[in-house]
mmCIF file of C-alpha atoms and ligand atoms in Angstrom:
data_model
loop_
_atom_site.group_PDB
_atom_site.id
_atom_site.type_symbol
_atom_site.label_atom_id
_atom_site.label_comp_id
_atom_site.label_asym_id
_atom_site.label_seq_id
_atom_site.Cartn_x
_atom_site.Cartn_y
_atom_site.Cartn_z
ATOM 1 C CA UNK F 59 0.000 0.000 0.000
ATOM 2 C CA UNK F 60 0.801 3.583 -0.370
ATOM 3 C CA UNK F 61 -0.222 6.667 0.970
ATOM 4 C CA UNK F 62 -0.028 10.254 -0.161
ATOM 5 C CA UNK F 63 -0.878 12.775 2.516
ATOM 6 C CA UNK F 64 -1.550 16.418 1.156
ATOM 7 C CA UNK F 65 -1.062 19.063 4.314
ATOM 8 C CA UNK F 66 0.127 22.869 4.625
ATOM 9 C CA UNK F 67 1.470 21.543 8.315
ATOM 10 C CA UNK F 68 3.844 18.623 6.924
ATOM 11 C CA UNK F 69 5.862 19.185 10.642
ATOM 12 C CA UNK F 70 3.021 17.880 12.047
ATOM 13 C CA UNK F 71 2.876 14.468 10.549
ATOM 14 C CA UNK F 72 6.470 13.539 11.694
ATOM 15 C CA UNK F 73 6.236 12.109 14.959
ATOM 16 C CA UNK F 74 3.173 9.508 14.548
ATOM 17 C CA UNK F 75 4.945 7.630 11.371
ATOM 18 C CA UNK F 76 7.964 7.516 13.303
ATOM 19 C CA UNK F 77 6.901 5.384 16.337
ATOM 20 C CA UNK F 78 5.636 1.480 16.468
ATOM 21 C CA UNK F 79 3.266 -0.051 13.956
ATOM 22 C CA UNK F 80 3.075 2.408 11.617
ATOM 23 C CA UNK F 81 7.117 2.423 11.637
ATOM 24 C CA UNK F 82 6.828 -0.746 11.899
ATOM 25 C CA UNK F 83 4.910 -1.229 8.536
ATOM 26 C CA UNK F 84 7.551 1.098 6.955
ATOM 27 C CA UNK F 85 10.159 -0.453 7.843
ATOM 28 C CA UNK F 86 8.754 -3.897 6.491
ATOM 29 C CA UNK F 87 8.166 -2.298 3.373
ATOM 30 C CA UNK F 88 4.795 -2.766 3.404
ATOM 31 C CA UNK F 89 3.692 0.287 3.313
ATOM 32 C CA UNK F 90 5.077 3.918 2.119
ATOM 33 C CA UNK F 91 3.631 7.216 3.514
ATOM 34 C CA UNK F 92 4.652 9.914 1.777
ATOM 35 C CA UNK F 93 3.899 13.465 3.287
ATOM 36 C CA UNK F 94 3.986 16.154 1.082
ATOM 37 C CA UNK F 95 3.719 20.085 1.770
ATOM 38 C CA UNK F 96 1.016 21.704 -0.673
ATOM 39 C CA UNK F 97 3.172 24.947 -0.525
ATOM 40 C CA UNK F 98 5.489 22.786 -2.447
ATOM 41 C CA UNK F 99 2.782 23.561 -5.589
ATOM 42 C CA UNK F 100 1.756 27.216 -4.939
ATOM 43 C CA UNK F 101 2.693 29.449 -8.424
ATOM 44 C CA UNK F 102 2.233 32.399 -6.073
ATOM 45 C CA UNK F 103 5.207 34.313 -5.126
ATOM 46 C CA UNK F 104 5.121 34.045 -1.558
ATOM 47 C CA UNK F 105 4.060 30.544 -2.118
ATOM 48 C CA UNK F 106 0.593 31.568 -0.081
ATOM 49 C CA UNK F 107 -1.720 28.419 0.680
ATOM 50 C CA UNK F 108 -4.811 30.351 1.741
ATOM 51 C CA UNK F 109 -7.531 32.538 -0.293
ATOM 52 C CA UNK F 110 -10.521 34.610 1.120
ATOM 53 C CA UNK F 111 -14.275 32.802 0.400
ATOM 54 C CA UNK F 112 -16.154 34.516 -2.131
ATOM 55 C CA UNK F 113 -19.379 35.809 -0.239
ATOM 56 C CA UNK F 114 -19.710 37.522 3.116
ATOM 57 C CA UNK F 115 -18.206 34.220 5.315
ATOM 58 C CA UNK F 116 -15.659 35.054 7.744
ATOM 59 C CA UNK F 117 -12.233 33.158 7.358
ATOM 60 C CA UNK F 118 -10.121 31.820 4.845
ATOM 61 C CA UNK F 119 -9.950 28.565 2.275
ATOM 62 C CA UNK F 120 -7.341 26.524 1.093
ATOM 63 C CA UNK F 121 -6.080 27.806 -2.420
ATOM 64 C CA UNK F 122 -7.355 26.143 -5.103
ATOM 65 C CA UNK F 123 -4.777 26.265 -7.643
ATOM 66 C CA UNK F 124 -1.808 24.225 -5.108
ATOM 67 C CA UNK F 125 -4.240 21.803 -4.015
ATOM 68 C CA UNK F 126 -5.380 20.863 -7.500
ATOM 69 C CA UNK F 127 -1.967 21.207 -9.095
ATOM 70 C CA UNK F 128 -0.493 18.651 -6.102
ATOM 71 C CA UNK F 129 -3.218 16.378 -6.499
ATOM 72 C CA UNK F 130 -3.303 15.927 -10.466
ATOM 73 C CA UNK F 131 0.190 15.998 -10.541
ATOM 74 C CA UNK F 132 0.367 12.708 -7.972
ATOM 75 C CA UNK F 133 -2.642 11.169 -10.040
ATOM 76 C CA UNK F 134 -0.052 11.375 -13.404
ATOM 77 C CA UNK F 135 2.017 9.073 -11.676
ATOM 78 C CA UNK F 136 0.081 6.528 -10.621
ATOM 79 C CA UNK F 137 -3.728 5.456 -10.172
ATOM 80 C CA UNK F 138 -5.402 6.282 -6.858
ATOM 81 C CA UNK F 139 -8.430 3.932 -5.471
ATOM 82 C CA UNK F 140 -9.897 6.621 -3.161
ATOM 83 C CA UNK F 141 -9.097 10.635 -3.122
ATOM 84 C CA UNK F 142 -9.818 11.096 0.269
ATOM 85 C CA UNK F 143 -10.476 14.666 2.185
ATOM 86 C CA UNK F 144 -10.652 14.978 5.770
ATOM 87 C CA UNK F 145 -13.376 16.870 7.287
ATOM 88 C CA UNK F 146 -15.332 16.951 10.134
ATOM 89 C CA UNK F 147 -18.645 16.680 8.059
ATOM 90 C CA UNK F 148 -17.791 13.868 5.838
ATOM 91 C CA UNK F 149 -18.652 10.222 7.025
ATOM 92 C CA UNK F 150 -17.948 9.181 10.614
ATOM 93 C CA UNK F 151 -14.813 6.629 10.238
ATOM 94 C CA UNK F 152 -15.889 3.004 11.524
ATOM 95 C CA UNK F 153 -14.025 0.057 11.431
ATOM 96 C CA UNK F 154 -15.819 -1.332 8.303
ATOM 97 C CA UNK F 155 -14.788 1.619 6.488
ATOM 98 C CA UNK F 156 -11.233 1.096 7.404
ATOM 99 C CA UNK F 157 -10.688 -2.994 6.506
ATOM 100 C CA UNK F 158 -12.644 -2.113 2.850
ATOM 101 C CA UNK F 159 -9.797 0.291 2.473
ATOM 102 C CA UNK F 160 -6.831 -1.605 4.158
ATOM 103 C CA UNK F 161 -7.459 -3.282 0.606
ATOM 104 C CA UNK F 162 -6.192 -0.542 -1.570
ATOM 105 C CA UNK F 163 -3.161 0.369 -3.265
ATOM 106 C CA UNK F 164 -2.910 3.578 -3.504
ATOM 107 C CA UNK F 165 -4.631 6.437 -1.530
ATOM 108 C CA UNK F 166 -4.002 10.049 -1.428
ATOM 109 C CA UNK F 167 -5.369 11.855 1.651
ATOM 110 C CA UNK F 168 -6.452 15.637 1.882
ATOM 111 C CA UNK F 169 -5.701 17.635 5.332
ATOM 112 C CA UNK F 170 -8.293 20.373 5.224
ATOM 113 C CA UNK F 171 -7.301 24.005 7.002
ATOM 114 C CA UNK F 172 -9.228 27.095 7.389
ATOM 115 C CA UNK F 173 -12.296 27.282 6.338
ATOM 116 C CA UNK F 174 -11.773 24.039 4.268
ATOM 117 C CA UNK F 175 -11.512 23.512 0.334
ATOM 118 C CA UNK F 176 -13.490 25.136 -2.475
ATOM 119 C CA UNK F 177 -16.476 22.641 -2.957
ATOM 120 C CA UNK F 178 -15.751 21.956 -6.672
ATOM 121 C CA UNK F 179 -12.821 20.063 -5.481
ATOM 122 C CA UNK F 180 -15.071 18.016 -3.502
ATOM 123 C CA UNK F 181 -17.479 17.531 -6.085
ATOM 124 C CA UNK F 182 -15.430 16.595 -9.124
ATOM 125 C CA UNK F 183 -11.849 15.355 -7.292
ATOM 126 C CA UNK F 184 -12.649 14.371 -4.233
ATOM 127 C CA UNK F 185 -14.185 10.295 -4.230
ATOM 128 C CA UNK F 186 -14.207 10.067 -0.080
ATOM 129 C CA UNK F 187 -15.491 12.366 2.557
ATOM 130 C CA UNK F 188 -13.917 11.400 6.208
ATOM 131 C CA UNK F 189 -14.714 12.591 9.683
ATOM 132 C CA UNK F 190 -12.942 11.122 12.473
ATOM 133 C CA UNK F 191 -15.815 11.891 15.127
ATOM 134 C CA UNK F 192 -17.966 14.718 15.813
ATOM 135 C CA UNK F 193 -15.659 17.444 17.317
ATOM 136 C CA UNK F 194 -13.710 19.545 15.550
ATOM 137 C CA UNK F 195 -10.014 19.742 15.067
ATOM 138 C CA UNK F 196 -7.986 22.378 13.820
ATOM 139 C CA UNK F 197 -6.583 20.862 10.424
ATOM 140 C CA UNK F 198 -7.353 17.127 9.006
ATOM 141 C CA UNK F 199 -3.472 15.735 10.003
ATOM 142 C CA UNK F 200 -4.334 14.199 12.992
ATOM 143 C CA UNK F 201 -7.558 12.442 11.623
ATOM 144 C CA UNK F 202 -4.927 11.341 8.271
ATOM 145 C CA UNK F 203 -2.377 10.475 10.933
ATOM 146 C CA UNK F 204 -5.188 8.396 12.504
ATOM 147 C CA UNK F 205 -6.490 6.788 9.767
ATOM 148 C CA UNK F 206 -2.905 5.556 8.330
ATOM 149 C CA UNK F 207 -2.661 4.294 11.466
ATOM 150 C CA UNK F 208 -5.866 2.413 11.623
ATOM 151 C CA UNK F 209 -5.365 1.418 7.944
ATOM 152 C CA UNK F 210 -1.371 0.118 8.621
ATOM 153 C CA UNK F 211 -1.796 -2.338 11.693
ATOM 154 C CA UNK F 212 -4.379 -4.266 9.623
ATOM 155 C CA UNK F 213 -2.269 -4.727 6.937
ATOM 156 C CA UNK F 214 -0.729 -8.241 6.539
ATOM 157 C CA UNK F 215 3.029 -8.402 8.565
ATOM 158 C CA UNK F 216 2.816 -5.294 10.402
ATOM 159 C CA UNK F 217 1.576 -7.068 13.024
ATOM 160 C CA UNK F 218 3.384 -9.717 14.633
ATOM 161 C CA UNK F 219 0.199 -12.124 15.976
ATOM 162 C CA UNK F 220 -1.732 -12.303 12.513
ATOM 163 C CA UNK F 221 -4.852 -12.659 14.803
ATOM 164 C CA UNK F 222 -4.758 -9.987 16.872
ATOM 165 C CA UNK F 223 -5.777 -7.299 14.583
ATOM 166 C CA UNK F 224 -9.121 -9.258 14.419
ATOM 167 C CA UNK F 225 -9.083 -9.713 17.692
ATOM 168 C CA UNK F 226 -9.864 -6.326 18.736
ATOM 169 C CA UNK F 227 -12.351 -4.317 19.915
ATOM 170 C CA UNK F 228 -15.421 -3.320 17.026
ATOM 171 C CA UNK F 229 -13.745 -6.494 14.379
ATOM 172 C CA UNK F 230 -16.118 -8.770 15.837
ATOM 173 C CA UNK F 231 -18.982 -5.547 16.158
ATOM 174 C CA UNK F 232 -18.269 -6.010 19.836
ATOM 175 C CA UNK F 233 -16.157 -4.190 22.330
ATOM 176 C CA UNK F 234 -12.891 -6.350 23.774
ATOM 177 C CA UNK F 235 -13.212 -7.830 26.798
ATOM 178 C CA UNK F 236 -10.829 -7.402 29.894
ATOM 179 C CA UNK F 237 -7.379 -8.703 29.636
ATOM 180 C CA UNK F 238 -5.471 -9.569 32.986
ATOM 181 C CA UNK F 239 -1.045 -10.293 33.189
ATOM 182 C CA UNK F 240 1.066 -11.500 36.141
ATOM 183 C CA UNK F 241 0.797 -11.958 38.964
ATOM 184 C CA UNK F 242 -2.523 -13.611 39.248
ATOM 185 C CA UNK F 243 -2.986 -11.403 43.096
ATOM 186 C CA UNK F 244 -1.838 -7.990 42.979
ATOM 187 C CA UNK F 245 -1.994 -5.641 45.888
ATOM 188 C CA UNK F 246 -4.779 -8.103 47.089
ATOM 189 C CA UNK F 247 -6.467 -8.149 43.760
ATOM 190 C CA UNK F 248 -7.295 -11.278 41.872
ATOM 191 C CA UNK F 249 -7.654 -12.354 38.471
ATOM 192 C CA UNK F 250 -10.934 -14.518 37.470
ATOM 193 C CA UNK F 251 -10.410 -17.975 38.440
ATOM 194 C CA UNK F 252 -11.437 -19.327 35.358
ATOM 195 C CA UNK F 253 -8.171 -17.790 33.199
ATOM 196 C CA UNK F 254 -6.041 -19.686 35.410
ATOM 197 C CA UNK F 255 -8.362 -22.816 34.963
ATOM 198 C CA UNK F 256 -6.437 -24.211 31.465
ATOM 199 C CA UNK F 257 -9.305 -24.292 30.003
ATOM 200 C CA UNK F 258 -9.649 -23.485 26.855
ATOM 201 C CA UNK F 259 -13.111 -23.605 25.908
ATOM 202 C CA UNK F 260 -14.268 -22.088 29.518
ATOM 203 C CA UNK F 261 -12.294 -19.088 28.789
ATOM 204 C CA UNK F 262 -13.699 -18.487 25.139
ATOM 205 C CA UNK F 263 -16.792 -18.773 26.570
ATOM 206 C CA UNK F 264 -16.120 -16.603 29.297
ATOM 207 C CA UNK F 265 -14.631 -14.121 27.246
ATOM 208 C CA UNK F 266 -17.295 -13.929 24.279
ATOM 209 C CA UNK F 267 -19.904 -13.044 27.716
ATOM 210 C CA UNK F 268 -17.772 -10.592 28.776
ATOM 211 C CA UNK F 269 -17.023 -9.280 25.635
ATOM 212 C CA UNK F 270 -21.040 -8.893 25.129
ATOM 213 C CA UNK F 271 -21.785 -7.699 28.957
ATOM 214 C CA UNK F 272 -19.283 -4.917 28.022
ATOM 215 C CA UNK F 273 -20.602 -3.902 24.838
ATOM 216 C CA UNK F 274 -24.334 -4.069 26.518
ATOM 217 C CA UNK F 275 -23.540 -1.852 29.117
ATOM 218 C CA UNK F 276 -20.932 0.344 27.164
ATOM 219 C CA UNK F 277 -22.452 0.781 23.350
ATOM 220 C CA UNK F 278 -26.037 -1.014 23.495
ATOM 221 C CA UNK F 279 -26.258 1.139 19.912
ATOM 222 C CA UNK F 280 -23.579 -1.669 18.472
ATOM 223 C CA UNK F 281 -25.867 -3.978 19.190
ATOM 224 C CA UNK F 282 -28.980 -2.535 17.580
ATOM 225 C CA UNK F 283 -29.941 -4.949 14.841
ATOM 226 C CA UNK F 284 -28.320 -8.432 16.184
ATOM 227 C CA UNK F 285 -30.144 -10.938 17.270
ATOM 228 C CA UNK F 286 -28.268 -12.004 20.426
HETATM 229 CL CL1 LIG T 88 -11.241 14.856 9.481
HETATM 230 N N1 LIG T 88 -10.970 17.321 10.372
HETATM 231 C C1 LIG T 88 -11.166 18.293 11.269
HETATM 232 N N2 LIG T 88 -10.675 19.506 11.038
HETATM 233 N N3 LIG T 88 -11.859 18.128 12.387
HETATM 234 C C2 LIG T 88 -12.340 16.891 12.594
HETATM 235 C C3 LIG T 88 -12.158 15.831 11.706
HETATM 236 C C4 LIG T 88 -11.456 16.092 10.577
HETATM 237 N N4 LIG T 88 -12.768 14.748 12.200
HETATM 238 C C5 LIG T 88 -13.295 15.123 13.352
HETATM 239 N N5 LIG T 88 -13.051 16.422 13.595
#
């Protein structure tokens, strides 16, 4: 996989592909992230990023002759599957979202500023609209740096124990349940008898129940529409 990231604020996109899976995945060569600074584009002399919003709306936009140079100048070189722009009113990121695109090639991501981007980008460049939750940030880099991260650890290798990626919370449409480590009494504490039991089919059990009981009491709405 590869992933183009399109930002004004490439500085802050270091630090969360330089640390664990997302390294990790680099460093496999299973996937590339390139980061790339839209000033790099800008025909204007002082490189400027920004432009004022036609109308009477306070704030300012992202340029749109950088953005659309940078992003048809990427497309020449290769084919994306998704154009993505990240914005707090595009559609909520889930984990089914994320495993359908795990399975891409190539995607380019958009980190919005301002005001945002003109909306002819969005209609005629832009294929996917992605929020990351409903608050708002100041620029899209942490929601990109999220998503890459979300995409990378599901991709095959990055992860050492192939099951664990499936093993987490919302793969299953249920939250995880508890996990307990050594010792089995801490500070007078005790870990549920029946992980120390040995057996196997016990603790599935047990954990599937607890697995549901959390879920139940935690996010009843992910469980709209089972039949448990
Ligand atoms: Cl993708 N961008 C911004 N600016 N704010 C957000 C977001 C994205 N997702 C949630 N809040």
């Amino acid at each position: 996989m590869r992933i183009d990231i399109l930002t004004v604020l490439p500085g802050l996109l270091k630090g969360p592909f330089d640390e664990s899976i997302v390294k990790r995945g680099i460093d496999k060569g299973l996937v590339e992230v390139h980061v790339h600074n839209l000033r790099d584009w800008s025909n204007n002399k002082h490189n400027k990023v920004d432009d004022a919003p036609f109308g009477t709306a306070a704030g300012m936009v992202l340029a749109m002759q950088p953005l659309h140079d940078a992003i048809t100048d990427l497309q020449s070189q290769r084919d994306y599957d998704e154009v993505i722009f990240l914005t707090p009113d595009g559609e909520t990121l889930a984990q089914p979202r994320v495993n359908q695109l795990s399975l891409s090639g190539n995607l380019m991501l958009i980190c919005g500023h301002y005001k945002g981007i003109d909306q002819r980008l969005r209609d005629h460049v832009i294929t996917l609209e992605l929020s990351i939750g409903d608050y708002v940030l100041s620029g899209g880099e942490l929601a990109a740096a999220v998503l890459t991260d979300a995409l990378v650890r599901l991709l095959p290798g990055v992860i050492g124990d192939e099951t664990s990626a499936l093993s987490d919370s919302f793969q299953d449409g249920l939250l995880a349940p508890p996990v307990y480590t050594r010792p089995a009494v801490y500070n007078g504490w005790k870990v549920p008898d029946v992980l120390l039991s040995g057996n196997h089919a016990a603790i599935d059990a047990w954990q599937e129940e607890q697995a549901l009981a959390r879920t139940k009491a935690r996010r009843p709405d992910l469980l709209e529409g089972r039949d448990l």
